[in-house]
Coordinates of N, CA and C and ligand atoms in Angstrom, one line a residue:
M1 N 31.9 28.9 -48.5 CA 33.0 28.3 -47.8 C 32.7 27.0 -47.6
G2 N 33.7 26.3 -48.2 CA 33.7 24.7 -48.3 C 33.9 24.1 -47.0
N3 N 34.6 24.8 -46.1 CA 35.2 23.9 -44.8 C 34.9 25.1 -44.0
G4 N 35.4 24.5 -42.3 CA 34.2 25.3 -41.2 C 35.9 26.5 -41.0
R5 N 36.3 26.4 -41.8 CA 37.1 27.7 -41.5 C 36.8 28.8 -41.9
V6 N 36.8 30.1 -40.9 CA 36.0 31.1 -41.2 C 36.6 32.3 -41.8
S7 N 35.9 33.0 -42.2 CA 36.4 34.0 -43.1 C 36.9 35.3 -42.2
H8 N 37.5 36.1 -42.9 CA 37.9 37.7 -42.2 C 36.6 38.5 -41.7
V9 N 35.5 38.4 -42.7 CA 34.3 39.0 -42.4 C 33.4 38.6 -41.1
L10 N 33.2 37.1 -41.0 CA 32.7 36.4 -39.9 C 33.7 36.9 -38.7
A11 N 35.0 36.4 -39.0 CA 35.5 36.4 -37.9 C 35.8 37.6 -37.3
R12 N 35.3 38.6 -37.8 CA 34.9 40.5 -36.9 C 33.8 39.8 -36.5
Q13 N 32.8 39.6 -36.6 CA 31.6 39.3 -36.3 C 31.5 38.2 -34.8
Y14 N 32.5 37.0 -34.9 CA 32.3 36.1 -34.0 C 32.2 36.6 -32.7
D15 N 32.9 37.3 -32.1 CA 32.3 37.5 -30.9 C 31.0 37.6 -30.1
R16 N 30.4 38.6 -31.5 CA 29.3 39.3 -30.7 C 28.0 38.4 -31.4
L17 N 28.4 37.5 -32.3 CA 27.5 36.2 -32.7 C 27.7 35.4 -31.4
S18 N 28.6 34.9 -30.9 CA 29.1 33.9 -29.6 C 28.2 34.4 -28.7
E19 N 28.6 35.8 -28.1 CA 27.9 36.2 -26.9 C 26.6 36.1 -26.9
R20 N 26.0 36.1 -28.0 CA 24.4 36.5 -28.2 C 24.0 34.5 -28.2
L21 N 24.7 33.7 -28.6 CA 24.6 32.3 -28.5 C 24.8 32.2 -27.0
E22 N 25.9 32.2 -26.4 CA 25.7 31.7 -25.0 C 25.2 32.3 -24.1
R23 N 24.2 33.3 -24.6 CA 23.4 34.1 -23.3 C 22.7 33.3 -22.3
G24 N 22.1 32.3 -23.0 CA 21.1 31.6 -22.4 C 21.7 30.6 -22.1
I25 N 23.0 30.1 -21.8 CA 24.0 28.9 -21.0 C 24.4 29.3 -20.0
G26 N 24.8 30.5 -19.8 CA 25.8 30.9 -18.9 C 27.6 30.8 -19.6
G27 N 27.5 31.2 -20.8 CA 29.1 31.0 -21.4 C 30.1 31.4 -20.4
P28 N 30.5 32.3 -19.9 CA 31.4 32.4 -19.0 C 31.5 31.1 -18.0
Q29 N 30.6 31.0 -17.3 CA 30.4 29.7 -16.2 C 30.8 28.2 -17.3
L30 N 30.4 28.5 -18.4 CA 30.3 26.9 -19.0 C 32.1 26.6 -19.4
R31 N 32.6 28.1 -19.7 CA 34.1 28.1 -20.3 C 34.6 27.6 -18.7
T32 N 34.6 28.2 -17.7 CA 35.1 28.2 -16.6 C 35.1 26.7 -16.2
T33 N 34.1 26.0 -16.4 CA 33.9 24.5 -15.7 C 35.2 23.7 -16.9
L34 N 35.0 24.2 -18.2 CA 35.9 23.5 -19.0 C 37.1 23.6 -18.8
V35 N 37.5 25.0 -18.7 CA 38.6 25.1 -18.7 C 39.4 25.6 -17.6
G36 N 38.6 26.0 -16.4 CA 39.4 26.3 -15.5 C 40.3 25.6 -14.3
D37 N 40.1 24.2 -14.8 CA 40.8 23.3 -13.9 C 41.8 22.5 -14.6
L38 N 41.9 22.9 -15.9 CA 43.1 22.3 -16.7 C 44.6 22.6 -16.3
T39 N 45.5 22.0 -15.7 CA 46.6 22.0 -15.6 C 47.7 21.3 -16.7
G40 N 49.1 22.0 -16.4 CA 50.2 21.8 -16.9 C 49.9 22.2 -18.7
R41 N 50.3 21.4 -19.5 CA 50.4 21.6 -21.0 C 49.1 21.7 -21.5
V42 N 48.2 22.6 -22.2 CA 47.3 22.5 -22.7 C 47.0 22.8 -24.3
V43 N 46.3 22.0 -24.9 CA 46.1 22.1 -26.6 C 44.9 22.6 -26.7
E44 N 44.2 23.6 -27.1 CA 43.3 23.8 -27.7 C 43.1 24.2 -29.0
I45 N 41.9 23.0 -29.3 CA 42.0 23.1 -31.2 C 41.2 23.8 -31.6
G46 N 41.1 24.2 -32.5 CA 40.0 25.5 -33.3 C 39.8 26.6 -32.3
A47 N 40.7 27.4 -31.5 CA 40.5 28.5 -30.5 C 39.8 29.7 -31.3
G48 N 39.5 29.4 -32.2 CA 38.8 30.6 -32.6 C 39.4 32.4 -32.6
T49 N 38.5 32.9 -32.1 CA 38.9 34.3 -31.5 C 39.6 33.9 -29.9
G50 N 39.6 32.8 -29.6 CA 40.5 33.1 -28.0 C 39.5 33.5 -26.8
R51 N 38.1 33.0 -26.8 CA 37.3 33.1 -26.0 C 37.7 32.5 -25.1
N52 N 38.2 31.3 -25.3 CA 38.6 30.6 -23.8 C 39.6 31.0 -22.7
L53 N 40.5 31.8 -23.7 CA 41.7 32.0 -23.1 C 42.0 32.6 -21.6
P54 N 41.1 33.7 -21.4 CA 41.0 34.2 -20.3 C 40.8 33.4 -18.7
Y55 N 40.3 31.9 -19.4 CA 39.6 31.3 -18.3 C 41.0 30.2 -17.9
Y56 N 41.9 30.0 -18.5 CA 43.0 28.9 -18.3 C 43.9 29.7 -17.0
T57 N 42.9 29.7 -16.1 CA 44.0 30.2 -14.5 C 44.9 29.0 -14.1
K58 N 44.6 27.8 -14.2 CA 45.4 26.8 -13.8 C 46.7 26.1 -14.4
A59 N 46.5 26.3 -15.9 CA 47.5 25.9 -16.5 C 48.8 26.3 -16.8
D60 N 49.8 25.7 -16.8 CA 51.3 26.4 -17.2 C 51.3 26.9 -18.1
H61 N 51.1 25.9 -19.7 CA 50.9 26.7 -20.9 C 50.0 26.4 -21.7
V62 N 49.4 27.0 -22.4 CA 48.2 27.1 -23.6 C 48.7 27.2 -24.9
V63 N 48.4 26.0 -25.7 CA 49.0 26.5 -27.4 C 47.5 26.3 -27.8
A64 N 47.3 27.7 -28.6 CA 46.0 27.6 -29.2 C 46.3 27.4 -30.9
V65 N 45.5 26.3 -31.2 CA 45.5 26.0 -32.6 C 44.9 26.8 -33.4
E66 N 44.6 27.4 -34.2 CA 43.8 28.0 -35.3 C 43.8 28.4 -36.9
P67 N 42.9 27.6 -37.5 CA 43.9 28.1 -39.6 C 43.3 29.0 -39.8
S68 N 42.2 29.6 -39.3 CA 41.8 30.7 -39.7 C 42.5 32.4 -39.1
A69 N 43.1 32.7 -40.4 CA 43.8 34.1 -40.0 C 42.9 35.0 -39.7
G70 N 41.9 35.0 -39.6 CA 41.2 36.0 -39.6 C 40.5 36.2 -38.1
M71 N 40.5 34.8 -37.5 CA 40.2 34.6 -36.0 C 41.6 34.5 -35.6
R72 N 42.7 34.1 -35.8 CA 43.6 34.6 -35.2 C 44.1 36.2 -34.9
A73 N 43.6 37.2 -35.7 CA 44.1 38.4 -35.7 C 43.1 38.6 -34.7
Q74 N 41.8 38.4 -34.4 CA 41.1 38.7 -33.1 C 41.5 38.3 -32.1
V75 N 42.3 37.3 -31.9 CA 43.2 36.7 -30.5 C 43.6 37.7 -29.6
A76 N 44.7 38.7 -30.5 CA 45.5 39.5 -29.9 C 45.0 40.1 -28.5
G77 N 43.9 40.8 -28.3 CA 43.5 41.4 -27.3 C 43.1 40.4 -25.9
K78 N 43.1 39.5 -26.5 CA 42.6 38.7 -25.3 C 43.8 37.7 -24.6
L79 N 45.0 38.0 -25.2 CA 46.1 37.4 -24.6 C 46.4 38.4 -22.8
V80 N 46.0 39.5 -22.9 CA 46.5 40.6 -22.3 C 46.1 39.5 -20.6
N81 N 46.7 39.8 -19.8 CA 46.1 39.3 -18.5 C 45.7 37.5 -18.4
T82 N 46.3 36.8 -19.2 CA 46.0 35.6 -19.1 C 47.0 35.4 -18.3
V83 N 46.9 34.0 -17.4 CA 48.1 33.7 -16.5 C 48.9 33.0 -17.1
P84 N 48.3 31.8 -17.7 CA 49.5 30.9 -18.4 C 49.9 31.4 -19.7
T85 N 51.3 31.2 -20.1 CA 51.7 31.5 -21.3 C 50.9 30.6 -22.8
V86 N 50.7 31.8 -23.5 CA 49.8 31.3 -24.8 C 50.7 31.3 -26.2
E87 N 50.4 30.2 -26.6 CA 51.5 30.3 -28.0 C 50.3 30.1 -29.0
L88 N 50.1 31.0 -30.2 CA 49.0 30.5 -31.2 C 49.7 30.0 -32.3
V89 N 49.4 29.0 -32.5 CA 49.7 28.2 -33.8 C 48.6 28.1 -35.1
D90 N 49.2 28.3 -36.2 CA 48.5 28.3 -37.2 C 48.7 26.4 -37.9
A91 N 47.4 25.6 -37.7 CA 47.2 24.9 -38.0 C 46.0 24.3 -37.9
T92 N 45.9 22.9 -38.6 CA 44.5 21.9 -38.4 C 44.5 20.9 -37.5
G93 N 43.4 20.8 -36.8 CA 43.3 19.7 -35.8 C 43.9 18.3 -36.2
E94 N 43.2 18.2 -38.2 CA 43.5 16.8 -38.9 C 45.1 16.7 -38.9
H95 N 46.3 17.7 -38.7 CA 47.7 17.6 -38.8 C 48.1 18.4 -37.6
L96 N 48.2 17.9 -36.5 CA 48.9 18.7 -35.2 C 50.1 18.7 -35.4
P97 N 51.1 20.1 -35.4 CA 52.5 19.8 -35.2 C 53.2 19.5 -33.9
F98 N 53.0 18.6 -33.6 CA 53.5 18.2 -32.2 C 54.0 16.5 -31.9
P99 N 54.7 16.5 -31.0 CA 55.1 15.4 -30.9 C 53.9 14.4 -30.1
D100 N 54.0 13.5 -30.1 CA 53.4 12.4 -29.3 C 53.4 12.5 -27.6
G101 N 52.2 12.6 -26.9 CA 52.3 12.6 -25.8 C 52.8 14.2 -25.1
E102 N 52.7 15.3 -25.8 CA 53.1 16.7 -25.8 C 52.3 17.3 -24.4
F103 N 51.1 16.6 -24.5 CA 50.1 17.3 -23.3 C 49.5 17.0 -22.3
D104 N 49.1 17.3 -21.5 CA 48.3 16.9 -20.4 C 46.9 17.1 -20.7
A105 N 46.3 18.0 -21.5 CA 45.0 18.3 -21.7 C 45.1 18.7 -23.1
A106 N 43.6 18.8 -23.5 CA 43.3 19.3 -25.1 C 41.7 19.8 -24.6
V107 N 41.4 20.7 -25.6 CA 40.1 21.4 -25.4 C 39.5 21.7 -26.8
A108 N 38.4 21.3 -26.8 CA 37.5 21.5 -28.3 C 36.4 21.9 -27.9
F109 N 36.1 22.9 -28.1 CA 34.7 24.0 -27.8 C 34.0 24.3 -29.3
L110 N 33.3 23.7 -29.9 CA 32.3 23.5 -31.0 C 33.3 23.6 -32.1
L111 N 34.0 22.4 -32.2 CA 35.2 22.3 -32.7 C 34.5 21.0 -33.7
L112 N 34.1 20.0 -33.0 CA 34.0 18.8 -34.0 C 32.8 18.9 -35.2
C113 N 32.3 19.5 -34.8 CA 30.9 20.2 -35.5 C 31.7 20.6 -37.5
V114 N 32.6 21.0 -37.0 CA 33.2 22.1 -38.0 C 34.3 21.4 -39.0
V115 N 35.1 20.3 -38.5 CA 36.5 19.7 -39.0 C 35.9 19.3 -40.2
D116 N 37.1 19.1 -40.9 CA 36.9 18.3 -42.5 C 36.8 16.8 -42.2
D117 N 37.2 16.5 -41.2 CA 37.4 14.9 -40.9 C 37.8 14.5 -39.2
L118 N 36.3 14.4 -38.8 CA 36.6 13.8 -37.7 C 37.1 12.8 -37.0
D119 N 37.2 11.8 -37.7 CA 38.4 10.7 -37.1 C 39.8 11.3 -37.1
A120 N 40.0 11.7 -38.1 CA 41.4 12.3 -38.5 C 42.0 13.0 -37.1
V121 N 40.4 14.1 -36.9 CA 41.1 15.2 -35.8 C 41.2 14.3 -34.3
L122 N 40.3 13.2 -34.2 CA 39.9 12.7 -32.8 C 41.3 11.5 -32.3
T123 N 41.4 11.3 -33.6 CA 43.5 10.5 -33.7 C 44.4 11.1 -33.3
E124 N 44.5 12.5 -34.0 CA 45.5 13.3 -33.6 C 45.7 13.9 -32.3
I125 N 44.1 14.3 -31.8 CA 43.9 14.7 -30.2 C 44.5 13.5 -29.3
R126 N 44.2 12.8 -29.5 CA 44.7 11.5 -28.9 C 46.0 11.3 -28.9
R127 N 46.5 11.4 -29.8 CA 48.0 11.1 -30.2 C 48.9 12.1 -29.5
V128 N 48.2 13.1 -29.1 CA 49.2 14.4 -28.7 C 49.2 14.0 -27.6
L129 N 47.8 13.5 -26.8 CA 47.8 13.4 -25.4 C 49.0 12.5 -24.6
K130 N 49.2 13.0 -23.3 CA 49.6 11.5 -22.5 C 48.8 10.7 -22.4
P131 N 49.0 9.4 -21.9 CA 48.0 8.5 -21.5 C 47.2 9.1 -20.3
G132 N 46.3 8.9 -20.6 CA 45.5 9.5 -19.1 C 45.2 10.8 -19.4
G133 N 45.4 11.4 -20.1 CA 45.4 12.9 -20.6 C 43.8 13.1 -20.9
K134 N 43.1 14.6 -20.6 CA 41.7 14.3 -21.0 C 41.5 15.3 -21.9
L135 N 40.4 14.9 -22.7 CA 39.8 16.2 -23.5 C 39.0 16.5 -23.0
S136 N 38.7 17.8 -22.8 CA 37.5 18.6 -22.2 C 37.0 19.1 -23.3
F137 N 35.4 19.1 -23.4 CA 34.8 19.3 -24.5 C 33.2 20.0 -24.5
F138 N 32.8 20.6 -25.3 CA 31.3 21.1 -25.7 C 31.5 21.4 -27.0
E139 N 30.2 20.4 -27.1 CA 29.7 20.0 -28.9 C 28.3 19.8 -28.6
H140 N 27.7 19.6 -30.2 CA 26.7 19.3 -30.2 C 26.8 18.4 -31.2
V141 N 25.8 16.8 -31.1 CA 26.3 15.7 -31.8 C 24.7 15.1 -32.4
R142 N 24.8 14.6 -33.1 CA 23.8 14.0 -34.0 C 22.6 13.6 -32.8
D143 N 20.9 13.9 -33.4 CA 20.0 13.6 -32.4 C 19.8 12.2 -32.3
D144 N 18.9 11.3 -31.6 CA 18.2 9.8 -32.0 C 16.9 10.3 -33.0
G145 N 16.4 9.5 -33.5 CA 15.1 9.3 -34.2 C 14.8 10.2 -34.9
R146 N 14.0 10.8 -35.2 CA 13.3 11.4 -36.4 C 14.0 13.0 -36.5
R147 N 14.3 13.7 -35.5 CA 14.8 14.8 -35.4 C 16.5 14.6 -35.7
G148 N 17.2 13.2 -36.0 CA 18.2 12.8 -36.3 C 18.4 12.9 -37.8
R149 N 17.4 12.2 -38.4 CA 17.3 11.6 -39.7 C 16.6 13.1 -40.2
A150 N 16.2 14.0 -39.8 CA 16.2 15.7 -40.1 C 17.3 16.5 -40.1
Q151 N 18.4 15.8 -39.1 CA 19.9 16.7 -39.3 C 20.7 16.0 -40.6
D152 N 20.1 14.8 -40.7 CA 20.9 13.9 -41.5 C 20.3 14.5 -42.8
L153 N 19.2 14.8 -43.5 CA 19.1 15.5 -44.6 C 19.3 16.9 -44.7
A154 N 19.4 17.8 -43.7 CA 19.8 19.1 -43.8 C 21.3 19.6 -43.7
A155 N 21.9 18.5 -43.4 CA 23.4 18.6 -43.3 C 23.9 19.3 -44.2
P156 N 23.8 18.8 -45.3 CA 24.5 19.5 -46.7 C 24.2 20.9 -46.7
L157 N 23.3 21.0 -46.7 CA 22.5 22.7 -46.8 C 23.5 23.3 -45.5
L158 N 23.0 23.1 -44.3 CA 23.4 23.7 -43.5 C 24.9 24.0 -43.8
R159 N 25.5 23.0 -43.9 CA 26.9 23.3 -43.8 C 27.2 24.4 -44.7
R160 N 26.6 24.6 -46.0 CA 27.1 25.6 -46.8 C 26.8 27.1 -45.8
V161 N 25.7 27.2 -45.4 CA 25.0 28.1 -44.7 C 25.3 28.6 -43.2
Q162 N 25.9 27.8 -42.7 CA 26.3 27.8 -41.3 C 28.1 27.6 -41.1
F163 N 28.4 27.8 -42.3 CA 30.0 28.3 -42.0 C 30.8 26.7 -41.6
G164 N 30.1 26.1 -42.2 CA 30.6 24.5 -42.2 C 30.4 23.6 -41.2
C165 N 29.2 23.9 -40.4 CA 28.7 23.2 -39.4 C 27.5 21.7 -39.7
R166 N 28.1 20.9 -39.2 CA 27.2 19.6 -39.5 C 26.5 19.5 -38.4
P167 N 24.9 19.2 -38.3 CA 24.5 19.2 -37.2 C 24.1 17.6 -37.0
N168 N 24.9 16.6 -37.8 CA 24.8 15.5 -37.5 C 25.9 14.5 -37.3
R169 N 27.0 15.2 -36.3 CA 28.0 14.4 -35.9 C 28.1 13.2 -35.2
P170 N 28.2 12.3 -35.2 CA 28.3 11.2 -34.3 C 29.9 11.5 -33.3
S171 N 29.7 12.5 -32.6 CA 31.3 12.6 -32.1 C 31.5 11.8 -30.6
V172 N 30.7 12.1 -30.1 CA 30.9 11.1 -28.7 C 31.0 9.5 -29.1
E173 N 30.2 9.0 -30.1 CA 30.8 7.5 -30.5 C 31.7 7.1 -31.2
R174 N 32.4 8.6 -31.7 CA 33.8 8.3 -32.5 C 34.8 8.3 -31.4
M175 N 34.4 9.3 -30.4 CA 35.5 9.4 -29.2 C 35.7 8.0 -28.7
E176 N 34.6 7.5 -28.4 CA 34.5 6.2 -27.7 C 35.3 4.8 -28.7
A177 N 34.9 5.3 -29.5 CA 35.6 4.1 -30.7 C 37.1 4.5 -31.1
L178 N 37.5 5.4 -30.4 CA 39.0 5.7 -31.1 C 39.8 5.7 -29.8
G179 N 39.0 5.4 -28.9 CA 40.3 5.3 -27.7 C 40.2 6.5 -26.3
F180 N 39.0 6.8 -26.1 CA 38.4 7.6 -25.1 C 37.7 7.1 -24.2
D181 N 37.4 7.1 -23.0 CA 36.5 7.0 -21.9 C 35.8 8.5 -21.6
V182 N 34.8 8.3 -22.0 CA 33.8 10.1 -22.2 C 32.5 9.8 -20.9
R183 N 32.9 10.6 -20.4 CA 31.8 11.2 -19.5 C 31.2 12.4 -20.0
L184 N 29.8 12.3 -20.1 CA 29.1 13.7 -20.5 C 28.3 14.3 -19.4
S185 N 28.1 15.7 -19.8 CA 27.3 16.4 -19.0 C 25.6 15.9 -19.2
D186 N 24.6 16.2 -18.4 CA 23.5 16.4 -18.7 C 23.3 17.3 -20.0
P187 N 22.3 17.3 -21.5 CA 22.5 17.9 -22.5 C 22.4 19.6 -21.6
V188 N 22.9 20.3 -22.5 CA 23.0 21.8 -22.0 C 21.9 22.4 -22.9
R189 N 20.9 23.5 -22.4 CA 20.2 23.5 -22.9 C 20.2 25.2 -23.3
L190 N 20.4 25.5 -24.9 CA 20.1 26.8 -25.5 C 19.0 27.3 -25.8
S191 N 19.0 28.5 -25.3 CA 17.8 29.3 -25.4 C 18.0 30.7 -26.3
P192 N 17.3 30.8 -27.3 CA 16.0 29.6 -27.8 C 16.9 28.6 -28.4
K193 N 16.2 27.6 -28.4 CA 16.9 26.1 -28.7 C 17.1 26.0 -30.5
P194 N 18.3 25.9 -30.7 CA 18.4 26.0 -32.3 C 17.3 25.0 -32.9
P195 N 16.8 24.9 -33.9 CA 16.0 24.0 -34.5 C 16.4 23.0 -34.9
L196 N 17.7 23.0 -35.5 CA 18.2 21.3 -36.4 C 19.6 21.3 -35.6
S197 N 20.2 22.1 -34.5 CA 21.2 21.3 -34.1 C 21.2 20.8 -32.7
G198 N 21.7 19.8 -32.1 CA 21.9 19.5 -30.6 C 21.2 18.4 -30.8
P199 N 21.2 17.4 -29.7 CA 22.0 17.9 -28.1 C 23.3 18.6 -27.9
Y200 N 23.1 19.4 -27.3 CA 24.8 20.2 -27.0 C 24.9 19.3 -25.7
Y201 N 26.6 18.8 -25.7 CA 26.8 18.4 -24.1 C 28.2 18.8 -23.8
S202 N 28.7 19.7 -22.6 CA 29.7 19.3 -22.6 C 30.4 18.0 -21.7
G203 N 31.8 17.8 -21.5 CA 32.2 16.5 -20.9 C 33.7 16.0 -21.2
T204 N 34.3 15.2 -20.6 CA 35.6 14.8 -20.8 C 36.0 13.4 -21.4
A205 N 36.7 13.2 -22.0 CA 37.4 12.3 -22.7 C 38.5 11.9 -22.4
I206 N 38.7 11.0 -21.4 CA 39.9 10.5 -21.1 C 40.9 9.2 -22.0
R207 N 41.9 9.8 -22.3 CA 42.8 9.4 -23.5 C 43.3 7.9 -22.9
L208 N 42.5 6.8 -23.3 CA 43.3 5.7 -22.8 C 44.3 4.8 -23.2
Ligands
SAM1 C1 32.6 27.3 -34.0 S1 34.1 28.2 -33.9 C2 34.6 28.0 -32.3 C3 36.0 29.1 -31.9 C4 36.3 28.8 -30.2 N1 36.6 27.3 -30.1 C5 35.3 29.4 -29.3 O1 35.1 28.8 -28.0 O2 34.5 30.5 -29.7 C6 35.1 26.8 -34.7 C7 36.6 27.3 -35.2 O3 37.4 25.9 -35.5 C8 38.0 26.1 -36.6 N2 38.5 25.2 -37.7 C9 37.8 24.8 -38.3 N3 38.2 23.9 -39.0 C10 39.3 23.7 -38.1 C11 40.5 22.6 -38.0 N4 40.1 21.7 -39.2 N5 41.1 22.3 -37.4 C12 41.4 23.4 -36.5 N6 40.1 24.0 -36.2 C13 39.3 24.1 -37.0 C14 37.5 27.6 -37.0 O4 38.3 28.3 -37.7 C15 36.9 28.3 -35.8 O5 37.8 29.5 -35.6

């Protein structure tokens, strides 16, 4: 698979794999912290199987953008009992089909490592946010020093075997360069620690 869009086969396994990965970090608590306080109109890019949807308890309306048909097919069951209204949209983060300033908040959860064009996605997120709007994210980024160099070397191979995930994305630096004021959590420690991806951070990036 050339890009980060997920096949039907993986989409059916995604929730199980994801639960295992999140066991060590308190996935439900992390998702509550990231999206539970968002209000107004919210767009989530790369919403996957909709694992965040049950946690949007204060939003008025959530638009879940997901380009993989297999992942969108898994969302259905999670729309039951969600408080706000949810709209599922087939699009990519590089080309968001929304007007400028449409949203109060945006969400990226393990998205920026898989998109084809990081700068294009961040530019689009910034465009569709209102001034002062918030991008709430959980992502892993390129490490410093020797581990960062190992991530650079391993990236082409990992990208092929890990569903398009690049371990060496400078996502926080690019947010700052493209017009966001970024606040990071302490690194989120996964257990077991993935050998070549991370550090992982949650955080907020305010659209300047
Ligand atoms: C690691 S999954 C994360 C799913 C979800 N955010 C979660 O919390 O479980 C990454 C998702 O991003 C989607 N994706 C890949 N490339 C994308 C792009 N260019 N624009 C938007 N979504 C993309 C994939 O199809 C996949 O569903």
